[in-house]
Amino acid sequence: MTGDAADPALWVSAMKAIASSKDRGIAIIKPREQKEIISRIRDAEKAGAAAVGIDIDGAGLITMALKGQPVSPKTFQEIGELVSATRLPFILKGIMTAGEADLAVEAKAAAIVVSNHGGRVLDHTPGTADVLPEIAKRVKGRLIIFADGGVRAGADVLKFLALGADAVLIGRPLVTGAFGGGSEGVAFLFNKMKDELIQGMLLTGTADVKLVKKEILFSSGV
Ligand SMILES: Cc1cc2nc3c(=O)[nH]c(=O)nc-3n(C[C@H](O)[C@H](O)[C@H](O)COP(=O)(O)O)c2cc1C
């Protein structure tokens, strides 16, 4: 999954990464002006992306505005336009309430990312693990639920799955892995977390990542 920033070189490198990822790359685009987003969706389609999306919580980033590339909140109608502008699955990243998740379903998004952007866009936002259960209760099975924020070990993956995520995303640890050891560093990190996840599954009687029970966190299962 690649990001988007004011520096155009980052977009070029993101498209290169997607083109070399054998149909597994996902482009996440900032909530720019509609035509700018659609132009980037086309870039991602050409690069062979598996999906596209926008980080709707990037709406207030001053770093973008300072470089003449304004970002802003998107209306429900604008989101609908973007979803129907591509045949690729569309992801809305930055969902923090059950109501927003409902709207994502209504807008025909294929997936949401329950995310507060790593706590980097607005102080005092709740943690994603706190809001995830209510969101999952509302929309589980109607779209894919990704979650991120503070996944640092395999056990954290298990906890997010138990709270209702279908899959997790990992951000900052990958930066450390990549800077420290390039692709080998990233592979090391993933393998370590995978081993930890398997260990956690063994010790909680979890046979399948699709069947993680809430009871491993809360004895009453609530
Ligand atoms: C330096 C930095 C740049 C980021 N840029 C983007 C971005 O371009 N698009 C995006 O959707 N999220 C971006 N994020 C947020 C991450 O995707 C992720 O939601 C957040 O860091 C929480 O996950 P983590 O705790 O595993 O890092 C960025 C985060 C960091 C630290």
PDB file of N, CA and C in Angstrom, residues 138-198:
ATOM      1  N   ARG A 138     -21.380  -3.017  13.344  1.00  0.00           N
ATOM      2  CA  ARG A 138     -22.280  -2.381  12.379  1.00  0.00           C
ATOM      3  C   ARG A 138     -22.084  -2.900  10.952  1.00  0.00           C
ATOM      4  N   VAL A 139     -20.832  -3.094  10.518  1.00  0.00           N
ATOM      5  CA  VAL A 139     -20.643  -3.333   9.071  1.00  0.00           C
ATOM      6  C   VAL A 139     -19.903  -4.625   8.706  1.00  0.00           C
ATOM      7  N   LYS A 140     -19.549  -5.436   9.706  1.00  0.00           N
ATOM      8  CA  LYS A 140     -18.785  -6.660   9.398  1.00  0.00           C
ATOM      9  C   LYS A 140     -19.518  -7.500   8.353  1.00  0.00           C
ATOM     10  N   GLY A 141     -18.791  -7.940   7.346  1.00  0.00           N
ATOM     11  CA  GLY A 141     -19.381  -8.783   6.309  1.00  0.00           C
ATOM     12  C   GLY A 141     -19.950  -7.987   5.145  1.00  0.00           C
ATOM     13  N   ARG A 142     -20.130  -6.672   5.349  1.00  0.00           N
ATOM     14  CA  ARG A 142     -20.679  -5.859   4.247  1.00  0.00           C
ATOM     15  C   ARG A 142     -19.564  -5.198   3.446  1.00  0.00           C
ATOM     16  N   LEU A 143     -18.406  -5.058   4.025  1.00  0.00           N
ATOM     17  CA  LEU A 143     -17.184  -4.645   3.326  1.00  0.00           C
ATOM     18  C   LEU A 143     -16.003  -5.159   4.134  1.00  0.00           C
ATOM     19  N   ILE A 144     -14.809  -5.034   3.569  1.00  0.00           N
ATOM     20  CA  ILE A 144     -13.623  -5.516   4.290  1.00  0.00           C
ATOM     21  C   ILE A 144     -13.212  -4.459   5.315  1.00  0.00           C
ATOM     22  N   ILE A 145     -12.932  -4.919   6.525  1.00  0.00           N
ATOM     23  CA  ILE A 145     -12.506  -3.989   7.568  1.00  0.00           C
ATOM     24  C   ILE A 145     -11.013  -4.171   7.841  1.00  0.00           C
ATOM     25  N   PHE A 146     -10.235  -3.164   7.436  1.00  0.00           N
ATOM     26  CA  PHE A 146      -8.823  -3.118   7.825  1.00  0.00           C
ATOM     27  C   PHE A 146      -8.738  -2.211   9.051  1.00  0.00           C
ATOM     28  N   ALA A 147      -7.689  -2.388   9.836  1.00  0.00           N
ATOM     29  CA  ALA A 147      -7.468  -1.456  10.950  1.00  0.00           C
ATOM     30  C   ALA A 147      -5.977  -1.232  11.095  1.00  0.00           C
ATOM     31  N   ASP A 148      -5.603  -0.049  11.542  1.00  0.00           N
ATOM     32  CA  ASP A 148      -4.181   0.191  11.826  1.00  0.00           C
ATOM     33  C   ASP A 148      -4.024   1.110  13.024  1.00  0.00           C
ATOM     34  N   GLY A 149      -2.756   1.246  13.431  1.00  0.00           N
ATOM     35  CA  GLY A 149      -2.438   2.097  14.567  1.00  0.00           C
ATOM     36  C   GLY A 149      -1.861   1.270  15.693  1.00  0.00           C
ATOM     37  N   GLY A 150      -0.543   1.248  15.766  1.00  0.00           N
ATOM     38  CA  GLY A 150       0.103   0.591  16.899  1.00  0.00           C
ATOM     39  C   GLY A 150       0.229  -0.912  16.804  1.00  0.00           C
ATOM     40  N   VAL A 151       0.091  -1.469  15.609  1.00  0.00           N
ATOM     41  CA  VAL A 151       0.338  -2.915  15.460  1.00  0.00           C
ATOM     42  C   VAL A 151       1.851  -3.105  15.424  1.00  0.00           C
ATOM     43  N   ARG A 152       2.386  -3.668  16.484  1.00  0.00           N
ATOM     44  CA  ARG A 152       3.845  -3.750  16.629  1.00  0.00           C
ATOM     45  C   ARG A 152       4.342  -5.172  16.805  1.00  0.00           C
ATOM     46  N   ALA A 153       3.419  -6.096  16.998  1.00  0.00           N
ATOM     47  CA  ALA A 153       3.810  -7.495  17.228  1.00  0.00           C
ATOM     48  C   ALA A 153       2.682  -8.382  16.738  1.00  0.00           C
ATOM     49  N   GLY A 154       3.001  -9.672  16.564  1.00  0.00           N
ATOM     50  CA  GLY A 154       1.980 -10.611  16.100  1.00  0.00           C
ATOM     51  C   GLY A 154       0.766 -10.644  17.013  1.00  0.00           C
ATOM     52  N   ALA A 155       1.003 -10.493  18.317  1.00  0.00           N
ATOM     53  CA  ALA A 155      -0.123 -10.512  19.265  1.00  0.00           C
ATOM     54  C   ALA A 155      -1.055  -9.336  19.012  1.00  0.00           C
ATOM     55  N   ASP A 156      -0.495  -8.208  18.566  1.00  0.00           N
ATOM     56  CA  ASP A 156      -1.356  -7.047  18.252  1.00  0.00           C
ATOM     57  C   ASP A 156      -2.258  -7.362  17.061  1.00  0.00           C
ATOM     58  N   VAL A 157      -1.741  -8.118  16.100  1.00  0.00           N
ATOM     59  CA  VAL A 157      -2.563  -8.525  14.949  1.00  0.00           C
ATOM     60  C   VAL A 157      -3.751  -9.337  15.464  1.00  0.00           C
ATOM     61  N   LEU A 158      -3.446 -10.293  16.332  1.00  0.00           N
ATOM     62  CA  LEU A 158      -4.497 -11.162  16.894  1.00  0.00           C
ATOM     63  C   LEU A 158      -5.543 -10.334  17.643  1.00  0.00           C
ATOM     64  N   LYS A 159      -5.077  -9.338  18.398  1.00  0.00           N
ATOM     65  CA  LYS A 159      -6.005  -8.494  19.164  1.00  0.00           C
ATOM     66  C   LYS A 159      -6.924  -7.709  18.232  1.00  0.00           C
ATOM     67  N   PHE A 160      -6.373  -7.137  17.166  1.00  0.00           N
ATOM     68  CA  PHE A 160      -7.212  -6.378  16.221  1.00  0.00           C
ATOM     69  C   PHE A 160      -8.221  -7.299  15.528  1.00  0.00           C
ATOM     70  N   LEU A 161      -7.790  -8.517  15.210  1.00  0.00           N
ATOM     71  CA  LEU A 161      -8.731  -9.460  14.575  1.00  0.00           C
ATOM     72  C   LEU A 161      -9.849  -9.802  15.560  1.00  0.00           C
ATOM     73  N   ALA A 162      -9.478  -9.986  16.837  1.00  0.00           N
ATOM     74  CA  ALA A 162     -10.490 -10.305  17.855  1.00  0.00           C
ATOM     75  C   ALA A 162     -11.462  -9.141  18.049  1.00  0.00           C
ATOM     76  N   LEU A 163     -10.984  -7.938  17.813  1.00  0.00           N
ATOM     77  CA  LEU A 163     -11.851  -6.764  17.977  1.00  0.00           C
ATOM     78  C   LEU A 163     -12.729  -6.516  16.749  1.00  0.00           C
ATOM     79  N   GLY A 164     -12.501  -7.311  15.683  1.00  0.00           N
ATOM     80  CA  GLY A 164     -13.416  -7.204  14.538  1.00  0.00           C
ATOM     81  C   GLY A 164     -12.789  -6.877  13.200  1.00  0.00           C
ATOM     82  N   ALA A 165     -11.465  -6.669  13.140  1.00  0.00           N
ATOM     83  CA  ALA A 165     -10.839  -6.384  11.842  1.00  0.00           C
ATOM     84  C   ALA A 165     -10.739  -7.665  11.009  1.00  0.00           C
ATOM     85  N   ASP A 166     -10.809  -7.530   9.688  1.00  0.00           N
ATOM     86  CA  ASP A 166     -10.535  -8.667   8.798  1.00  0.00           C
ATOM     87  C   ASP A 166      -9.038  -8.792   8.551  1.00  0.00           C
ATOM     88  N   ALA A 167      -8.335  -7.675   8.614  1.00  0.00           N
ATOM     89  CA  ALA A 167      -6.879  -7.661   8.410  1.00  0.00           C
ATOM     90  C   ALA A 167      -6.331  -6.371   9.001  1.00  0.00           C
ATOM     91  N   VAL A 168      -5.029  -6.346   9.229  1.00  0.00           N
ATOM     92  CA  VAL A 168      -4.421  -5.131   9.791  1.00  0.00           C
ATOM     93  C   VAL A 168      -3.414  -4.532   8.815  1.00  0.00           C
ATOM     94  N   LEU A 169      -3.126  -3.277   9.024  1.00  0.00           N
ATOM     95  CA  LEU A 169      -2.066  -2.610   8.265  1.00  0.00           C
ATOM     96  C   LEU A 169      -0.957  -2.232   9.251  1.00  0.00           C
ATOM     97  N   ILE A 170       0.249  -2.194   8.733  1.00  0.00           N
ATOM     98  CA  ILE A 170       1.400  -1.850   9.577  1.00  0.00           C
ATOM     99  C   ILE A 170       2.145  -0.702   8.917  1.00  0.00           C
ATOM    100  N   GLY A 171       2.385   0.358   9.680  1.00  0.00           N
ATOM    101  CA  GLY A 171       3.020   1.549   9.118  1.00  0.00           C
ATOM    102  C   GLY A 171       4.445   1.750   9.573  1.00  0.00           C
ATOM    103  N   ARG A 172       4.601   2.420  10.702  1.00  0.00           N
ATOM    104  CA  ARG A 172       5.937   2.877  11.109  1.00  0.00           C
ATOM    105  C   ARG A 172       6.978   1.784  11.313  1.00  0.00           C
ATOM    106  N   PRO A 173       6.616   0.619  11.827  1.00  0.00           N
ATOM    107  CA  PRO A 173       7.678  -0.403  11.955  1.00  0.00           C
ATOM    108  C   PRO A 173       8.317  -0.744  10.608  1.00  0.00           C
ATOM    109  N   LEU A 174       7.528  -0.631   9.531  1.00  0.00           N
ATOM    110  CA  LEU A 174       8.095  -0.949   8.212  1.00  0.00           C
ATOM    111  C   LEU A 174       9.149   0.075   7.797  1.00  0.00           C
ATOM    112  N   VAL A 175       8.966   1.310   8.254  1.00  0.00           N
ATOM    113  CA  VAL A 175       9.961   2.346   7.944  1.00  0.00           C
ATOM    114  C   VAL A 175      11.284   1.961   8.608  1.00  0.00           C
ATOM    115  N   THR A 176      11.201   1.546   9.858  1.00  0.00           N
ATOM    116  CA  THR A 176      12.415   1.124  10.578  1.00  0.00           C
ATOM    117  C   THR A 176      13.044  -0.079   9.876  1.00  0.00           C
ATOM    118  N   GLY A 177      12.197  -1.051   9.519  1.00  0.00           N
ATOM    119  CA  GLY A 177      12.711  -2.245   8.844  1.00  0.00           C
ATOM    120  C   GLY A 177      13.380  -1.902   7.525  1.00  0.00           C
ATOM    121  N   ALA A 178      12.724  -1.038   6.744  1.00  0.00           N
ATOM    122  CA  ALA A 178      13.244  -0.698   5.411  1.00  0.00           C
ATOM    123  C   ALA A 178      14.536   0.112   5.506  1.00  0.00           C
ATOM    124  N   PHE A 179      14.580   1.084   6.427  1.00  0.00           N
ATOM    125  CA  PHE A 179      15.796   1.886   6.556  1.00  0.00           C
ATOM    126  C   PHE A 179      16.938   1.054   7.124  1.00  0.00           C
ATOM    127  N   GLY A 180      16.578   0.183   8.053  1.00  0.00           N
ATOM    128  CA  GLY A 180      17.621  -0.627   8.696  1.00  0.00           C
ATOM    129  C   GLY A 180      18.158  -1.717   7.796  1.00  0.00           C
ATOM    130  N   GLY A 181      17.294  -2.333   6.981  1.00  0.00           N
ATOM    131  CA  GLY A 181      17.775  -3.501   6.238  1.00  0.00           C
ATOM    132  C   GLY A 181      17.130  -3.689   4.870  1.00  0.00           C
ATOM    133  N   GLY A 182      16.550  -2.644   4.306  1.00  0.00           N
ATOM    134  CA  GLY A 182      15.950  -2.764   2.967  1.00  0.00           C
ATOM    135  C   GLY A 182      14.877  -3.842   2.936  1.00  0.00           C
ATOM    136  N   SER A 183      14.783  -4.544   1.803  1.00  0.00           N
ATOM    137  CA  SER A 183      13.724  -5.551   1.688  1.00  0.00           C
ATOM    138  C   SER A 183      13.946  -6.695   2.685  1.00  0.00           C
ATOM    139  N   GLU A 184      15.231  -6.955   2.984  1.00  0.00           N
ATOM    140  CA  GLU A 184      15.526  -8.000   3.985  1.00  0.00           C
ATOM    141  C   GLU A 184      14.991  -7.591   5.367  1.00  0.00           C
ATOM    142  N   GLY A 185      15.113  -6.311   5.672  1.00  0.00           N
ATOM    143  CA  GLY A 185      14.618  -5.794   6.956  1.00  0.00           C
ATOM    144  C   GLY A 185      13.106  -5.921   7.041  1.00  0.00           C
ATOM    145  N   VAL A 186      12.430  -5.621   5.920  1.00  0.00           N
ATOM    146  CA  VAL A 186      10.967  -5.713   5.893  1.00  0.00           C
ATOM    147  C   VAL A 186      10.544  -7.184   6.023  1.00  0.00           C
ATOM    148  N   ALA A 187      11.231  -8.061   5.293  1.00  0.00           N
ATOM    149  CA  ALA A 187      10.905  -9.493   5.372  1.00  0.00           C
ATOM    150  C   ALA A 187      11.133 -10.013   6.792  1.00  0.00           C
ATOM    151  N   PHE A 188      12.228  -9.570   7.402  1.00  0.00           N
ATOM    152  CA  PHE A 188      12.531  -9.989   8.780  1.00  0.00           C
ATOM    153  C   PHE A 188      11.384  -9.613   9.717  1.00  0.00           C
ATOM    154  N   LEU A 189      10.942  -8.359   9.555  1.00  0.00           N
ATOM    155  CA  LEU A 189       9.866  -7.865  10.417  1.00  0.00           C
ATOM    156  C   LEU A 189       8.581  -8.675  10.236  1.00  0.00           C
ATOM    157  N   PHE A 190       8.196  -8.900   8.968  1.00  0.00           N
ATOM    158  CA  PHE A 190       6.964  -9.653   8.705  1.00  0.00           C
ATOM    159  C   PHE A 190       7.059 -11.080   9.247  1.00  0.00           C
ATOM    160  N   ASN A 191       8.217 -11.715   9.021  1.00  0.00           N
ATOM    161  CA  ASN A 191       8.369 -13.097   9.498  1.00  0.00           C
ATOM    162  C   ASN A 191       8.308 -13.178  11.017  1.00  0.00           C
ATOM    163  N   LYS A 192       8.927 -12.192  11.665  1.00  0.00           N
ATOM    164  CA  LYS A 192       8.903 -12.154  13.138  1.00  0.00           C
ATOM    165  C   LYS A 192       7.453 -12.012  13.620  1.00  0.00           C
ATOM    166  N   MET A 193       6.714 -11.091  13.013  1.00  0.00           N
ATOM    167  CA  MET A 193       5.330 -10.875  13.436  1.00  0.00           C
ATOM    168  C   MET A 193       4.455 -12.091  13.113  1.00  0.00           C
ATOM    169  N   LYS A 194       4.772 -12.741  11.991  1.00  0.00           N
ATOM    170  CA  LYS A 194       4.008 -13.939  11.626  1.00  0.00           C
ATOM    171  C   LYS A 194       4.234 -15.049  12.662  1.00  0.00           C
ATOM    172  N   ASP A 195       5.507 -15.232  13.056  1.00  0.00           N
ATOM    173  CA  ASP A 195       5.816 -16.242  14.081  1.00  0.00           C
ATOM    174  C   ASP A 195       5.082 -15.921  15.386  1.00  0.00           C
ATOM    175  N   GLU A 196       5.105 -14.632  15.762  1.00  0.00           N
ATOM    176  CA  GLU A 196       4.426 -14.229  17.000  1.00  0.00           C
ATOM    177  C   GLU A 196       2.915 -14.457  16.893  1.00  0.00           C
ATOM    178  N   LEU A 197       2.376 -14.198  15.702  1.00  0.00           N
ATOM    179  CA  LEU A 197       0.932 -14.400  15.496  1.00  0.00           C
ATOM    180  C   LEU A 197       0.587 -15.881  15.652  1.00  0.00           C
ATOM    181  N   ILE A 198       1.407 -16.729  15.040  1.00  0.00           N
ATOM    182  CA  ILE A 198       1.152 -18.170  15.137  1.00  0.00           C
ATOM    183  C   ILE A 198       1.226 -18.629  16.598  1.00  0.00           C
TER     184      ILE A 198
END
